[in-house]
Amino acid sequence: MTMFRIGEAAELLGVSVDTVRRWVDAGRLPAVRDEHGHRVVDGVALAGFVQAQGGDPEDRAEESSARNRLRGIVTAVVKDTVMAQVDIQAGPFRLVSLMSREAVDDLGLEVGSVAIAVIKSTTVMVEKPTMTAGSRGRSSS
């Protein structure tokens, strides 16, 4: 079973350590003490918590088959005569989209505006981080 310290859980969730501590203290996120007295969160419990925070996809007003929707703030817009690049910061994630200039203008995208990056892909690659001393997530035997 993989266990995460509070700081590791905060990093994965893109929130502060204090926020995770408040969730644990309020009983919203279950945690136990490890053999060193540190609070740790079970990986399965953390995954369930994240899923519950995401809400029901059916609650959105838009009709779409895309399930990967990241809400963020536009941090850069670079336009030329035909194309544009839009950078969105969604939590700890930077997303870059290339689209027509007309689409950017029609959507009114500008630095500081809120946007939702909708990701629909036929290929999604998943990597697992290299495990080193002090690495993220600890497996217990």
PDB file of C-alpha atoms in Angstrom:
ATOM      1  CA  MET A   1       0.000   0.000   0.000  1.00  0.00           C
ATOM      2  CA  THR A   2       1.382   3.443  -0.934  1.00  0.00           C
ATOM      3  CA  MET A   3       1.357   6.076   1.803  1.00  0.00           C
ATOM      4  CA  PHE A   4       1.943   9.809   1.313  1.00  0.00           C
ATOM      5  CA  ARG A   5       3.138  12.301   3.885  1.00  0.00           C
ATOM      6  CA  ILE A   6       1.042  15.450   4.206  1.00  0.00           C
ATOM      7  CA  GLY A   7       3.540  17.498   2.152  1.00  0.00           C
ATOM      8  CA  GLU A   8       3.565  14.914  -0.633  1.00  0.00           C
ATOM      9  CA  ALA A   9      -0.237  14.813  -0.710  1.00  0.00           C
ATOM     10  CA  ALA A  10      -0.306  18.621  -0.894  1.00  0.00           C
ATOM     11  CA  GLU A  11       2.101  18.595  -3.831  1.00  0.00           C
ATOM     12  CA  LEU A  12       0.025  15.998  -5.690  1.00  0.00           C
ATOM     13  CA  LEU A  13      -3.179  17.947  -5.080  1.00  0.00           C
ATOM     14  CA  GLY A  14      -1.671  21.326  -5.960  1.00  0.00           C
ATOM     15  CA  VAL A  15      -2.600  22.870  -2.605  1.00  0.00           C
ATOM     16  CA  SER A  16      -0.687  24.044   0.453  1.00  0.00           C
ATOM     17  CA  VAL A  17       0.418  21.765   3.271  1.00  0.00           C
ATOM     18  CA  ASP A  18      -1.806  23.799   5.607  1.00  0.00           C
ATOM     19  CA  THR A  19      -4.834  23.064   3.427  1.00  0.00           C
ATOM     20  CA  VAL A  20      -4.219  19.313   3.596  1.00  0.00           C
ATOM     21  CA  ARG A  21      -3.712  19.542   7.370  1.00  0.00           C
ATOM     22  CA  ARG A  22      -7.054  21.359   7.699  1.00  0.00           C
ATOM     23  CA  TRP A  23      -8.777  18.662   5.622  1.00  0.00           C
ATOM     24  CA  VAL A  24      -7.251  15.958   7.817  1.00  0.00           C
ATOM     25  CA  ASP A  25      -8.128  17.805  11.051  1.00  0.00           C
ATOM     26  CA  ALA A  26     -11.706  18.276   9.828  1.00  0.00           C
ATOM     27  CA  GLY A  27     -12.000  14.569   8.989  1.00  0.00           C
ATOM     28  CA  ARG A  28     -12.455  15.194   5.257  1.00  0.00           C
ATOM     29  CA  LEU A  29      -9.254  13.315   4.381  1.00  0.00           C
ATOM     30  CA  PRO A  30      -8.339  10.264   6.485  1.00  0.00           C
ATOM     31  CA  ALA A  31      -4.789  10.062   7.809  1.00  0.00           C
ATOM     32  CA  VAL A  32      -2.902   7.914  10.283  1.00  0.00           C
ATOM     33  CA  ARG A  33       0.430   8.238  12.060  1.00  0.00           C
ATOM     34  CA  ASP A  34       3.404   6.284  10.709  1.00  0.00           C
ATOM     35  CA  GLU A  35       6.094   4.646  12.855  1.00  0.00           C
ATOM     36  CA  HIS A  36       7.852   8.040  13.160  1.00  0.00           C
ATOM     37  CA  GLY A  37       4.718   9.878  14.266  1.00  0.00           C
ATOM     38  CA  HIS A  38       4.200  11.662  10.933  1.00  0.00           C
ATOM     39  CA  ARG A  39       0.701  11.868   9.539  1.00  0.00           C
ATOM     40  CA  VAL A  40       0.338   9.899   6.320  1.00  0.00           C
ATOM     41  CA  VAL A  41      -2.505   9.403   3.866  1.00  0.00           C
ATOM     42  CA  ASP A  42      -3.202   6.103   2.155  1.00  0.00           C
ATOM     43  CA  GLY A  43      -2.870   6.374  -1.638  1.00  0.00           C
ATOM     44  CA  VAL A  44      -6.275   4.779  -2.243  1.00  0.00           C
ATOM     45  CA  ALA A  45      -7.925   7.214   0.185  1.00  0.00           C
ATOM     46  CA  LEU A  46      -6.152  10.133  -1.491  1.00  0.00           C
ATOM     47  CA  ALA A  47      -7.337   8.989  -4.925  1.00  0.00           C
ATOM     48  CA  GLY A  48     -10.921   8.701  -3.650  1.00  0.00           C
ATOM     49  CA  PHE A  49     -10.719  12.168  -2.091  1.00  0.00           C
ATOM     50  CA  VAL A  50      -9.462  13.706  -5.344  1.00  0.00           C
ATOM     51  CA  GLN A  51     -12.184  11.966  -7.310  1.00  0.00           C
ATOM     52  CA  ALA A  52     -14.872  13.237  -4.936  1.00  0.00           C
ATOM     53  CA  GLN A  53     -13.503  16.804  -5.194  1.00  0.00           C
ATOM     54  CA  GLY A  54     -13.733  16.667  -8.993  1.00  0.00           C
ATOM     55  CA  GLY A  55     -17.510  16.524  -8.870  1.00  0.00           C
ATOM     56  CA  ASP A  56     -19.829  14.746 -11.209  1.00  0.00           C
ATOM     57  CA  PRO A  57     -19.092  15.314 -14.918  1.00  0.00           C
ATOM     58  CA  GLU A  58     -22.854  15.391 -15.467  1.00  0.00           C
ATOM     59  CA  ASP A  59     -23.068  18.596 -13.384  1.00  0.00           C
ATOM     60  CA  ARG A  60     -21.608  20.675 -16.225  1.00  0.00           C
ATOM     61  CA  ALA A  61     -23.819  22.677 -18.502  1.00  0.00           C
ATOM     62  CA  GLU A  62     -21.832  21.749 -21.622  1.00  0.00           C
ATOM     63  CA  GLU A  63     -22.501  18.563 -23.544  1.00  0.00           C
ATOM     64  CA  SER A  64     -19.249  16.838 -24.417  1.00  0.00           C
ATOM     65  CA  SER A  65     -17.684  13.402 -24.530  1.00  0.00           C
ATOM     66  CA  ALA A  66     -14.423  14.858 -23.197  1.00  0.00           C
ATOM     67  CA  ARG A  67     -13.853  14.068 -19.523  1.00  0.00           C
ATOM     68  CA  ASN A  68     -10.488  15.765 -19.055  1.00  0.00           C
ATOM     69  CA  ARG A  69     -11.360  19.374 -18.259  1.00  0.00           C
ATOM     70  CA  LEU A  70      -8.876  21.616 -16.463  1.00  0.00           C
ATOM     71  CA  ARG A  71     -10.048  25.061 -15.352  1.00  0.00           C
ATOM     72  CA  GLY A  72      -7.332  27.673 -15.158  1.00  0.00           C
ATOM     73  CA  ILE A  73      -6.196  31.185 -15.895  1.00  0.00           C
ATOM     74  CA  VAL A  74      -4.767  32.390 -19.188  1.00  0.00           C
ATOM     75  CA  THR A  75      -1.148  33.433 -18.597  1.00  0.00           C
ATOM     76  CA  ALA A  76      -0.061  34.245 -22.164  1.00  0.00           C
ATOM     77  CA  VAL A  77      -1.550  34.809 -25.607  1.00  0.00           C
ATOM     78  CA  VAL A  78       0.696  35.096 -28.658  1.00  0.00           C
ATOM     79  CA  LYS A  79      -1.078  35.821 -31.948  1.00  0.00           C
ATOM     80  CA  ASP A  80       0.119  36.128 -35.505  1.00  0.00           C
ATOM     81  CA  THR A  81      -2.038  36.714 -38.580  1.00  0.00           C
ATOM     82  CA  VAL A  82      -3.486  33.168 -38.708  1.00  0.00           C
ATOM     83  CA  MET A  83      -2.542  31.187 -35.572  1.00  0.00           C
ATOM     84  CA  ALA A  84      -2.275  31.805 -31.843  1.00  0.00           C
ATOM     85  CA  GLN A  85      -0.686  30.179 -28.807  1.00  0.00           C
ATOM     86  CA  VAL A  86      -2.583  30.271 -25.511  1.00  0.00           C
ATOM     87  CA  ASP A  87      -0.914  29.303 -22.221  1.00  0.00           C
ATOM     88  CA  ILE A  88      -3.167  28.259 -19.320  1.00  0.00           C
ATOM     89  CA  GLN A  89      -2.071  27.616 -15.744  1.00  0.00           C
ATOM     90  CA  ALA A  90      -4.446  25.070 -14.171  1.00  0.00           C
ATOM     91  CA  GLY A  91      -3.245  24.473 -10.627  1.00  0.00           C
ATOM     92  CA  PRO A  92       0.333  23.252 -10.877  1.00  0.00           C
ATOM     93  CA  PHE A  93      -0.081  22.405 -14.570  1.00  0.00           C
ATOM     94  CA  ARG A  94       0.879  24.595 -17.535  1.00  0.00           C
ATOM     95  CA  LEU A  95      -1.070  23.813 -20.676  1.00  0.00           C
ATOM     96  CA  VAL A  96      -0.276  25.210 -24.107  1.00  0.00           C
ATOM     97  CA  SER A  97      -2.823  25.244 -26.912  1.00  0.00           C
ATOM     98  CA  LEU A  98      -2.284  26.179 -30.532  1.00  0.00           C
ATOM     99  CA  MET A  99      -5.421  27.378 -32.268  1.00  0.00           C
ATOM    100  CA  SER A 100      -6.576  29.792 -34.895  1.00  0.00           C
ATOM    101  CA  ARG A 101      -6.375  33.489 -34.130  1.00  0.00           C
ATOM    102  CA  GLU A 102     -10.062  33.689 -35.020  1.00  0.00           C
ATOM    103  CA  ALA A 103     -10.897  31.181 -32.248  1.00  0.00           C
ATOM    104  CA  VAL A 104      -8.913  33.206 -29.690  1.00  0.00           C
ATOM    105  CA  ASP A 105     -10.682  36.392 -30.738  1.00  0.00           C
ATOM    106  CA  ASP A 106     -14.137  34.720 -30.746  1.00  0.00           C
ATOM    107  CA  LEU A 107     -13.559  33.336 -27.225  1.00  0.00           C
ATOM    108  CA  GLY A 108     -12.185  36.650 -25.991  1.00  0.00           C
ATOM    109  CA  LEU A 109      -9.120  34.944 -24.537  1.00  0.00           C
ATOM    110  CA  GLU A 110      -6.649  37.337 -22.954  1.00  0.00           C
ATOM    111  CA  VAL A 111      -4.150  37.233 -20.121  1.00  0.00           C
ATOM    112  CA  GLY A 112      -6.034  37.000 -16.836  1.00  0.00           C
ATOM    113  CA  SER A 113      -9.211  35.460 -18.222  1.00  0.00           C
ATOM    114  CA  VAL A 114     -10.531  32.118 -16.980  1.00  0.00           C
ATOM    115  CA  ALA A 115     -10.521  29.270 -19.487  1.00  0.00           C
ATOM    116  CA  ILE A 116     -11.181  25.543 -19.457  1.00  0.00           C
ATOM    117  CA  ALA A 117      -8.721  23.305 -21.267  1.00  0.00           C
ATOM    118  CA  VAL A 118     -10.664  20.356 -22.658  1.00  0.00           C
ATOM    119  CA  ILE A 119      -8.400  17.459 -23.525  1.00  0.00           C
ATOM    120  CA  LYS A 120      -9.547  14.671 -25.809  1.00  0.00           C
ATOM    121  CA  SER A 121      -6.749  12.475 -27.030  1.00  0.00           C
ATOM    122  CA  THR A 122      -6.368   9.103 -28.662  1.00  0.00           C
ATOM    123  CA  THR A 123      -3.019   8.658 -26.920  1.00  0.00           C
ATOM    124  CA  VAL A 124      -2.191   9.409 -23.314  1.00  0.00           C
ATOM    125  CA  MET A 125       1.235   8.427 -22.090  1.00  0.00           C
ATOM    126  CA  VAL A 126       1.735   7.699 -18.405  1.00  0.00           C
ATOM    127  CA  GLU A 127       5.111   7.770 -16.716  1.00  0.00           C
ATOM    128  CA  LYS A 128       6.060   6.676 -13.253  1.00  0.00           C
ATOM    129  CA  PRO A 129       8.667   8.826 -11.502  1.00  0.00           C
ATOM    130  CA  THR A 130      12.062   7.286 -10.840  1.00  0.00           C
ATOM    131  CA  MET A 131      12.227   6.131  -7.237  1.00  0.00           C
ATOM    132  CA  THR A 132      15.160   7.647  -5.344  1.00  0.00           C
ATOM    133  CA  ALA A 133      15.980   8.246  -1.696  1.00  0.00           C
ATOM    134  CA  GLY A 134      13.245  10.472  -0.267  1.00  0.00           C
ATOM    135  CA  SER A 135      11.046   9.878  -3.283  1.00  0.00           C
ATOM    136  CA  ARG A 136       7.315  10.423  -3.445  1.00  0.00           C
ATOM    137  CA  GLY A 137       4.981   7.808  -2.087  1.00  0.00           C
ATOM    138  CA  ARG A 138       6.108   5.025   0.150  1.00  0.00           C
ATOM    139  CA  SER A 139       5.060   1.441  -0.248  1.00  0.00           C
ATOM    140  CA  SER A 140       4.493  -0.500   2.913  1.00  0.00           C
ATOM    141  CA  SER A 141       4.945  -4.213   3.018  1.00  0.00           C
TER     142      SER A 141
END
